[in-house]
XYZ file of C-alpha atoms in Angstrom:
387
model
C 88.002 0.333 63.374
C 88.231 0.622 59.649
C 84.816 1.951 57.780
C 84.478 -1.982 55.962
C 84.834 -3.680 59.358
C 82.255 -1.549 60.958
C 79.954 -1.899 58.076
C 80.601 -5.630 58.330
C 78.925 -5.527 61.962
C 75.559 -4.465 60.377
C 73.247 -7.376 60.512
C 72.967 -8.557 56.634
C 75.053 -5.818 55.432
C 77.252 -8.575 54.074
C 74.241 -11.165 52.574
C 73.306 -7.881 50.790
C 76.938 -7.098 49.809
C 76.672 -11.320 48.620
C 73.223 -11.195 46.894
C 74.065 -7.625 44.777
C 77.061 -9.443 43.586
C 74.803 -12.702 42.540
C 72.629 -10.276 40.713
C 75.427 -8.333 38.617
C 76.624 -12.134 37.846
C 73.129 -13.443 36.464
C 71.404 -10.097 35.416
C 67.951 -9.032 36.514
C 65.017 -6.249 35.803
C 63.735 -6.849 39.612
C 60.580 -7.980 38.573
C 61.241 -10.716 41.371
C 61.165 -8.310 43.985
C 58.606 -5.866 43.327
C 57.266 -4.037 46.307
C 59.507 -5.311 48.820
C 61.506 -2.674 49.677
C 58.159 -1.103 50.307
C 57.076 -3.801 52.455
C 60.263 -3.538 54.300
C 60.526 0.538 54.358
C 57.409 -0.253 56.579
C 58.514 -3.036 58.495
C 61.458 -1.053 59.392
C 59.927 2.074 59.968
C 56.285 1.811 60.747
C 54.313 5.170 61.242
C 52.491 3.533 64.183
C 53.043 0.624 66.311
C 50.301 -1.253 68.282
C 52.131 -2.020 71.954
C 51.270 -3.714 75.126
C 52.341 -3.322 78.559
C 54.929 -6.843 79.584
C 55.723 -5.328 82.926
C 56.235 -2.366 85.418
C 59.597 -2.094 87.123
C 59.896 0.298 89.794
C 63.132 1.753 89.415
C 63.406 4.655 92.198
C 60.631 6.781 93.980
C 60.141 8.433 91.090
C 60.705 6.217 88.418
C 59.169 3.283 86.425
C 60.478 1.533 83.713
C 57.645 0.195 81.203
C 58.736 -2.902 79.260
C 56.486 -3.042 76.199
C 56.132 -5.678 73.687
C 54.217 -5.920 70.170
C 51.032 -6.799 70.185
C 50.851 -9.328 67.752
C 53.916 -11.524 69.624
C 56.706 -10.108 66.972
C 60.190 -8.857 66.971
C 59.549 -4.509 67.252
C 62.016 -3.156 64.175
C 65.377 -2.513 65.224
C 66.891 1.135 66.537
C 70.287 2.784 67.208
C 71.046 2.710 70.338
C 70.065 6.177 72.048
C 66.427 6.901 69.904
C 63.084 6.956 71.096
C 59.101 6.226 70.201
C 56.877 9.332 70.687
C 54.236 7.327 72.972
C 50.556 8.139 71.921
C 47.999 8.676 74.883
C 44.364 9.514 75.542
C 44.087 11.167 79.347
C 40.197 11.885 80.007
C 39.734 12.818 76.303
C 42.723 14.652 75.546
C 44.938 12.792 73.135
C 48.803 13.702 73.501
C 52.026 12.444 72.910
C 55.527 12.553 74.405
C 58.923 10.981 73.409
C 60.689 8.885 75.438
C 64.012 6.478 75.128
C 64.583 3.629 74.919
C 66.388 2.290 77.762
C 67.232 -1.123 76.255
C 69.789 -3.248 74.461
C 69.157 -2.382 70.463
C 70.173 -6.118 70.461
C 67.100 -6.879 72.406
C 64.292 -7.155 69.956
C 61.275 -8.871 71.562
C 60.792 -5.685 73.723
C 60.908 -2.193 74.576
C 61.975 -0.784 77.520
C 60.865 2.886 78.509
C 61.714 4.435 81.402
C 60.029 7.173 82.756
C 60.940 9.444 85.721
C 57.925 11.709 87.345
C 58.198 15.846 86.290
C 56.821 18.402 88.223
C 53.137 18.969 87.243
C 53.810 16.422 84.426
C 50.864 15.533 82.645
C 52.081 12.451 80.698
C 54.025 10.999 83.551
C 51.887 10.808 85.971
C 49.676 9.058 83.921
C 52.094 6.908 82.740
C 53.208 6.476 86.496
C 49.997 5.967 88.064
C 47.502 4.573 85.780
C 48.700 2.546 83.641
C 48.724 -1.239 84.201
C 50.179 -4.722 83.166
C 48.304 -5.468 80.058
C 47.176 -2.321 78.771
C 46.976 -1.268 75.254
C 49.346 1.710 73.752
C 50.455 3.133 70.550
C 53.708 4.149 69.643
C 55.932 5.802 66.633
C 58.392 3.504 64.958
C 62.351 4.378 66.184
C 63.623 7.690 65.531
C 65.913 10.460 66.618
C 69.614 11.630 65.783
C 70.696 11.339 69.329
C 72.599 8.213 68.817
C 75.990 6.460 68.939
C 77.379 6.164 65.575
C 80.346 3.916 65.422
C 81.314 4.998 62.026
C 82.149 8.791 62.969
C 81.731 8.830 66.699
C 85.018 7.295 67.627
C 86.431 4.969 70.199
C 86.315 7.098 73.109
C 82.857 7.773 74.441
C 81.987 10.369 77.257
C 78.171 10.533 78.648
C 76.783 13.104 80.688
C 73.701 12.069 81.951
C 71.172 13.902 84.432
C 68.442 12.416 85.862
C 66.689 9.976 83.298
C 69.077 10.807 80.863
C 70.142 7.850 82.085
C 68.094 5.739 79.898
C 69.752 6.747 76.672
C 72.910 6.186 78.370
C 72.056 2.536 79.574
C 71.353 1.725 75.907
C 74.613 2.645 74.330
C 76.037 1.304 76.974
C 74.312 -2.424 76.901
C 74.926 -2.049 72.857
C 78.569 -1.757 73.472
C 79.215 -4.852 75.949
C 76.309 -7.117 74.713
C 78.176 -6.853 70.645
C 81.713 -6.504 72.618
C 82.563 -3.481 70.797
C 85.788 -1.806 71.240
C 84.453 1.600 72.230
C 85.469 2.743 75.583
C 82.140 4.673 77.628
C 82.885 7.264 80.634
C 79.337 7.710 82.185
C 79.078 10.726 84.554
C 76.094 10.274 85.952
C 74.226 13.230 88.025
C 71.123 13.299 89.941
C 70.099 15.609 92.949
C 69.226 12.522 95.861
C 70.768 9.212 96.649
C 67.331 7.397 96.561
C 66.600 8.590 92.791
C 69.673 6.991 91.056
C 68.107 4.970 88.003
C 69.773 1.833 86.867
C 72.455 2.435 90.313
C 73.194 -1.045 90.971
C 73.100 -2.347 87.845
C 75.079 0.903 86.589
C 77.666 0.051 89.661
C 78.149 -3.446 88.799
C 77.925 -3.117 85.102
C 81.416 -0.736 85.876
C 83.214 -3.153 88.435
C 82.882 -6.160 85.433
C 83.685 -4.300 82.708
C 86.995 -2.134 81.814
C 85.772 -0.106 79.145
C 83.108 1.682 81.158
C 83.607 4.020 83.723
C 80.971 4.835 86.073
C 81.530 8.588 87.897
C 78.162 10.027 90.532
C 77.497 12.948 91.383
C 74.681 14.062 93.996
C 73.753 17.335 94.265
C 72.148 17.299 97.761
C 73.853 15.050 99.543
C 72.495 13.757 102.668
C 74.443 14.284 105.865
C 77.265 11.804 106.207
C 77.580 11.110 102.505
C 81.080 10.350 101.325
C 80.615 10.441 97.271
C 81.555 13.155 95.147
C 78.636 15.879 95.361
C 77.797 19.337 94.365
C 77.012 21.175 91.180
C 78.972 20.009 88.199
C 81.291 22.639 87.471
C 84.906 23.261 85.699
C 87.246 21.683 88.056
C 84.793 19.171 88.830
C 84.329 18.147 84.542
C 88.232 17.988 84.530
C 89.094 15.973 87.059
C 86.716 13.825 86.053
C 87.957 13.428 82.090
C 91.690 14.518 82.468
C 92.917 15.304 79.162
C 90.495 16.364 76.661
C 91.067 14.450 72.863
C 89.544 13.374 70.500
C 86.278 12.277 72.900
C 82.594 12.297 71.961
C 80.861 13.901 74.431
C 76.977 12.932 74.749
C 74.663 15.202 76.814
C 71.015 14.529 78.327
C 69.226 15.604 81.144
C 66.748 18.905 81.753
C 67.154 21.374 79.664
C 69.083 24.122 82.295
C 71.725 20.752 82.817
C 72.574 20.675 78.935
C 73.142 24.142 78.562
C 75.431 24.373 81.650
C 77.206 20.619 80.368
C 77.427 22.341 76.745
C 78.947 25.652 78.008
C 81.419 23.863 80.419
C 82.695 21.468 77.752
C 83.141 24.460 75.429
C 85.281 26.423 78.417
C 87.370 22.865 78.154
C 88.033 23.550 74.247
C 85.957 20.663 73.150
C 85.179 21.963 69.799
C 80.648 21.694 69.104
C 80.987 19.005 66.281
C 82.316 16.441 69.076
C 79.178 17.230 71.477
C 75.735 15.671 70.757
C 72.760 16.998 72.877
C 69.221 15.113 73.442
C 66.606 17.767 72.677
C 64.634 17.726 75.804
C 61.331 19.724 74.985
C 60.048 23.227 74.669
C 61.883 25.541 76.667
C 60.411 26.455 80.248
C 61.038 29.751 80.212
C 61.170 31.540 76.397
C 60.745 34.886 78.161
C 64.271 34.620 79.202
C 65.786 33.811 75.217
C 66.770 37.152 72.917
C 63.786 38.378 70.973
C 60.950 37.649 73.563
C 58.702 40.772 72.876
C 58.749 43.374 75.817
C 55.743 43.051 78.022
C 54.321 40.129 77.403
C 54.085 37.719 80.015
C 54.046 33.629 80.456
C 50.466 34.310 82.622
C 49.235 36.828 79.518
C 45.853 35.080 77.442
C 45.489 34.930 73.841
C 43.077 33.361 71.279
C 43.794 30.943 69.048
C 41.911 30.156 65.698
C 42.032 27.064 63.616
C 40.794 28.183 60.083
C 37.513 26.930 59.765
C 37.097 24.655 62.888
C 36.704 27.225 65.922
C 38.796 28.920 68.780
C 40.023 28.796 72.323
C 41.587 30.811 74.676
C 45.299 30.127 75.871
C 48.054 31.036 77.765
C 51.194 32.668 76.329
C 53.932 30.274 78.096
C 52.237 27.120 76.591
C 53.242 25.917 73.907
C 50.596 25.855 71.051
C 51.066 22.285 70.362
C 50.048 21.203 73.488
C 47.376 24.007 73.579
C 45.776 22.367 70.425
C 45.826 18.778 72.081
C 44.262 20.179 75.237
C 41.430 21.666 73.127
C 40.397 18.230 71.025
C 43.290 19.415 67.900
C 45.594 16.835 66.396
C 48.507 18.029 64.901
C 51.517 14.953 64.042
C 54.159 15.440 65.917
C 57.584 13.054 67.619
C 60.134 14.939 68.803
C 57.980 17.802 70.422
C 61.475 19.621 70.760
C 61.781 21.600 68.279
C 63.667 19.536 65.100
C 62.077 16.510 63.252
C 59.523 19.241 61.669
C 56.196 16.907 61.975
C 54.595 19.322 63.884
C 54.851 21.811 61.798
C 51.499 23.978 61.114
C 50.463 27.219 59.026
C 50.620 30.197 60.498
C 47.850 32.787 58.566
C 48.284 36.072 60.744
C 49.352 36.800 64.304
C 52.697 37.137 66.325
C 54.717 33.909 66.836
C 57.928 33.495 69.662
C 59.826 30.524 67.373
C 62.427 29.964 70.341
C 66.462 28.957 69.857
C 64.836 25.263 70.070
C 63.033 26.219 66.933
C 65.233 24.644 63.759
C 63.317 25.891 61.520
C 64.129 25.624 57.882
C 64.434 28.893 55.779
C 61.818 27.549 53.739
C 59.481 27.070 56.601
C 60.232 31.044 57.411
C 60.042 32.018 54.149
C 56.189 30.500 53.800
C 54.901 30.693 57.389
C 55.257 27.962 58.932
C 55.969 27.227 62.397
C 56.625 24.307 64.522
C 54.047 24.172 66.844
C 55.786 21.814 70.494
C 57.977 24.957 70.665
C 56.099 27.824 69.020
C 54.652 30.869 72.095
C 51.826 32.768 70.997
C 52.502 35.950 71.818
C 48.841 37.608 70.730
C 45.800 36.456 68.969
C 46.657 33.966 66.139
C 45.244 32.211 63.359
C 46.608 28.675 62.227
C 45.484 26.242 59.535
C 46.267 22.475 60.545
């Protein structure tokens, strides 16, 4: 697809292209349009959007999808296909905030759909899972995120490795490409570790048997007896008969964080070169002791104090992260990603040793003046911050 055709597929990139034109014809200072693009910048992009619960699908054992819709009745503002809201919560007092993807059509407008799969001792999940209802009241980001299919540089040839609910990212590319009939070609290879926790199987299944641009390949890590699909850990000779001939492909990756890492490091045995693989950030790490640079004897279980320059301290364990340490103790800090790269989070640190993980992008000028992003930042002894 040629750059002006793609461009063309943009809704009103070409009334745009029609009404600059119009303008360089008849000659104007813009007085006529003064603060709209502001008023549009915001329509676009909100910093917060007010949300309401439409309904609760139960999608596996472990997994509900939430369909949200805009309080006030309106379209939400659009989003590439593969980006997420950071959903705002209060849980008994403590007011938090986790990311999570969409799982709908981009062409779908009048609604959200989030799906959400139960972690181990998660704290936002199982709320999410559990107590919340049809008709309740949240608050969201607007769209955002880099994990996303761009059909200007991406390519034709699309290859998705999902685990577990990265799925959801998945299902939206994949509804944006058949509901616009877009040439791209999607190979989803789709693993999760029982049968009965597939999200989106059926719909995945049929979605492949009606459509010959998207290829549908499961794996199940613990099969149950008797089970005649393809199973096991994904490894080498598993990713290559799978894909056959490696090209010019653009690989997609997003599951827990030990699955990317082993999806990253067997597409790199393949020779896919890094530009041509795009990985969902997927949190702080789990266990930063085990990253280069962890200082020797200090331990996940160790406690430290933490000071917030004028407004008190708490105690805290090394292995959490200080972002959600500061939520926990009544601290509000902005924050989306809580991975590690959109910088929002980002607070001062005055005095006291820091573990910035490989997660960590920090900027050289955030190094240079002390700052630290705190969803991924490890206290690794007393510490002083100013939010």
């Amino acid at each position: 697809m040629s750059e002006q055709n793609a461009l063309n597929l943009i809704a009103g990139f070409s009334d745009a292209v029609a009404a600059k034109l119009a303008l360089e014809q008849s000659g104007s200072d813009f007085y006529e349009v003064r603060g709209e693009v502001g008023s549009t910048v915001v329509q676009l992009h909100p910093k917060r959007l007010a949300l309401q619960v439409a309904e609760i699908i139960e999608d596996t054992p472990s997994t509900k999808t939430l369909r949200l819709v805009a309080v006030d009745g309106q379209a939400l503002p659009p989003f590439q296909a593969g980006q997420y809201i950071n959903l705002f919560v209060d849980i008994d007092g403590v007011q938090t905030a986790r990311p999570y993807a969409m799982s709908s059509s981009p062409s779908q407008r009048m609604h959200y759909d989030l799906t959400v799969k139960r972690a181990k001792g998660g704290f936002v999940s199982s709320y999410l899972l559990d107590r919340v209802a049809v008709g309740q009241r949240l608050t969201s980001s607007g769209p955002m995120g880099t994990f996303h299919h761009n059909p200007l540089f991406h390519g034709d040839d699309l290859v998705f490795l999902a685990g577990g609910s990265g799925a959801a990212p998945a299902r939206s590319i994949l509804l944006n490409i058949l509901d616009r009939q877009l040439p791209q070609r999607l190979h989803m290879v789709y693993l999760n570790s029982h049968v009965d926790d597939v999200i989106f199987a059926d719909e995945l299944r049929e979605l492949a048997s009606q459509h010959a641009n998207f290829t549908l390949s499961e794996v199940i890590s613990r099969p149950p007896a008797g089970y005649s699909g393809r199973s096991g850990r994904l490894n080498r000779a598993m990713l290559q008969e799978l894909l056959g001939e490696i090209g010019n492909q653009m690989f997609y990756i997003c599951g827990p964080t030990p699955f990317n890492d082993s999806c990253v490091a067997l597409l790199t045995e393949l020779g896919v070169v890094r530009r041509r693989i795009r990985v969902e950030a997927n949190g702080a790490p789990k266990a930063p002791h085990e990253q280069d640079g962890w200082p020797a004897g200090v331990s996940l279980e160790d406690e430290v104090q933490i000071t917030v320059q004028g407004r008190g301290s708490f105690r805290s364990r090394v292995g959490e992260p200080l972002l959600n340490a500061l939520e926990r103790n009544g601290y509000f800090a902005e924050n989306a990603c809580r991975s590690g790269e959109c910088s929002l989070c980002r607070v001062k640190l005055l005095s006291g040793p820091v573990f910035n993980p490989q997660e960590a992008h920090l900027r050289k000028s955030d190094r240079d003046f002390g700052w630290i992003y705190s969803c991924v930042a490890f206290p690794t002894g007393d510490i002083e911050v100013l939010l």
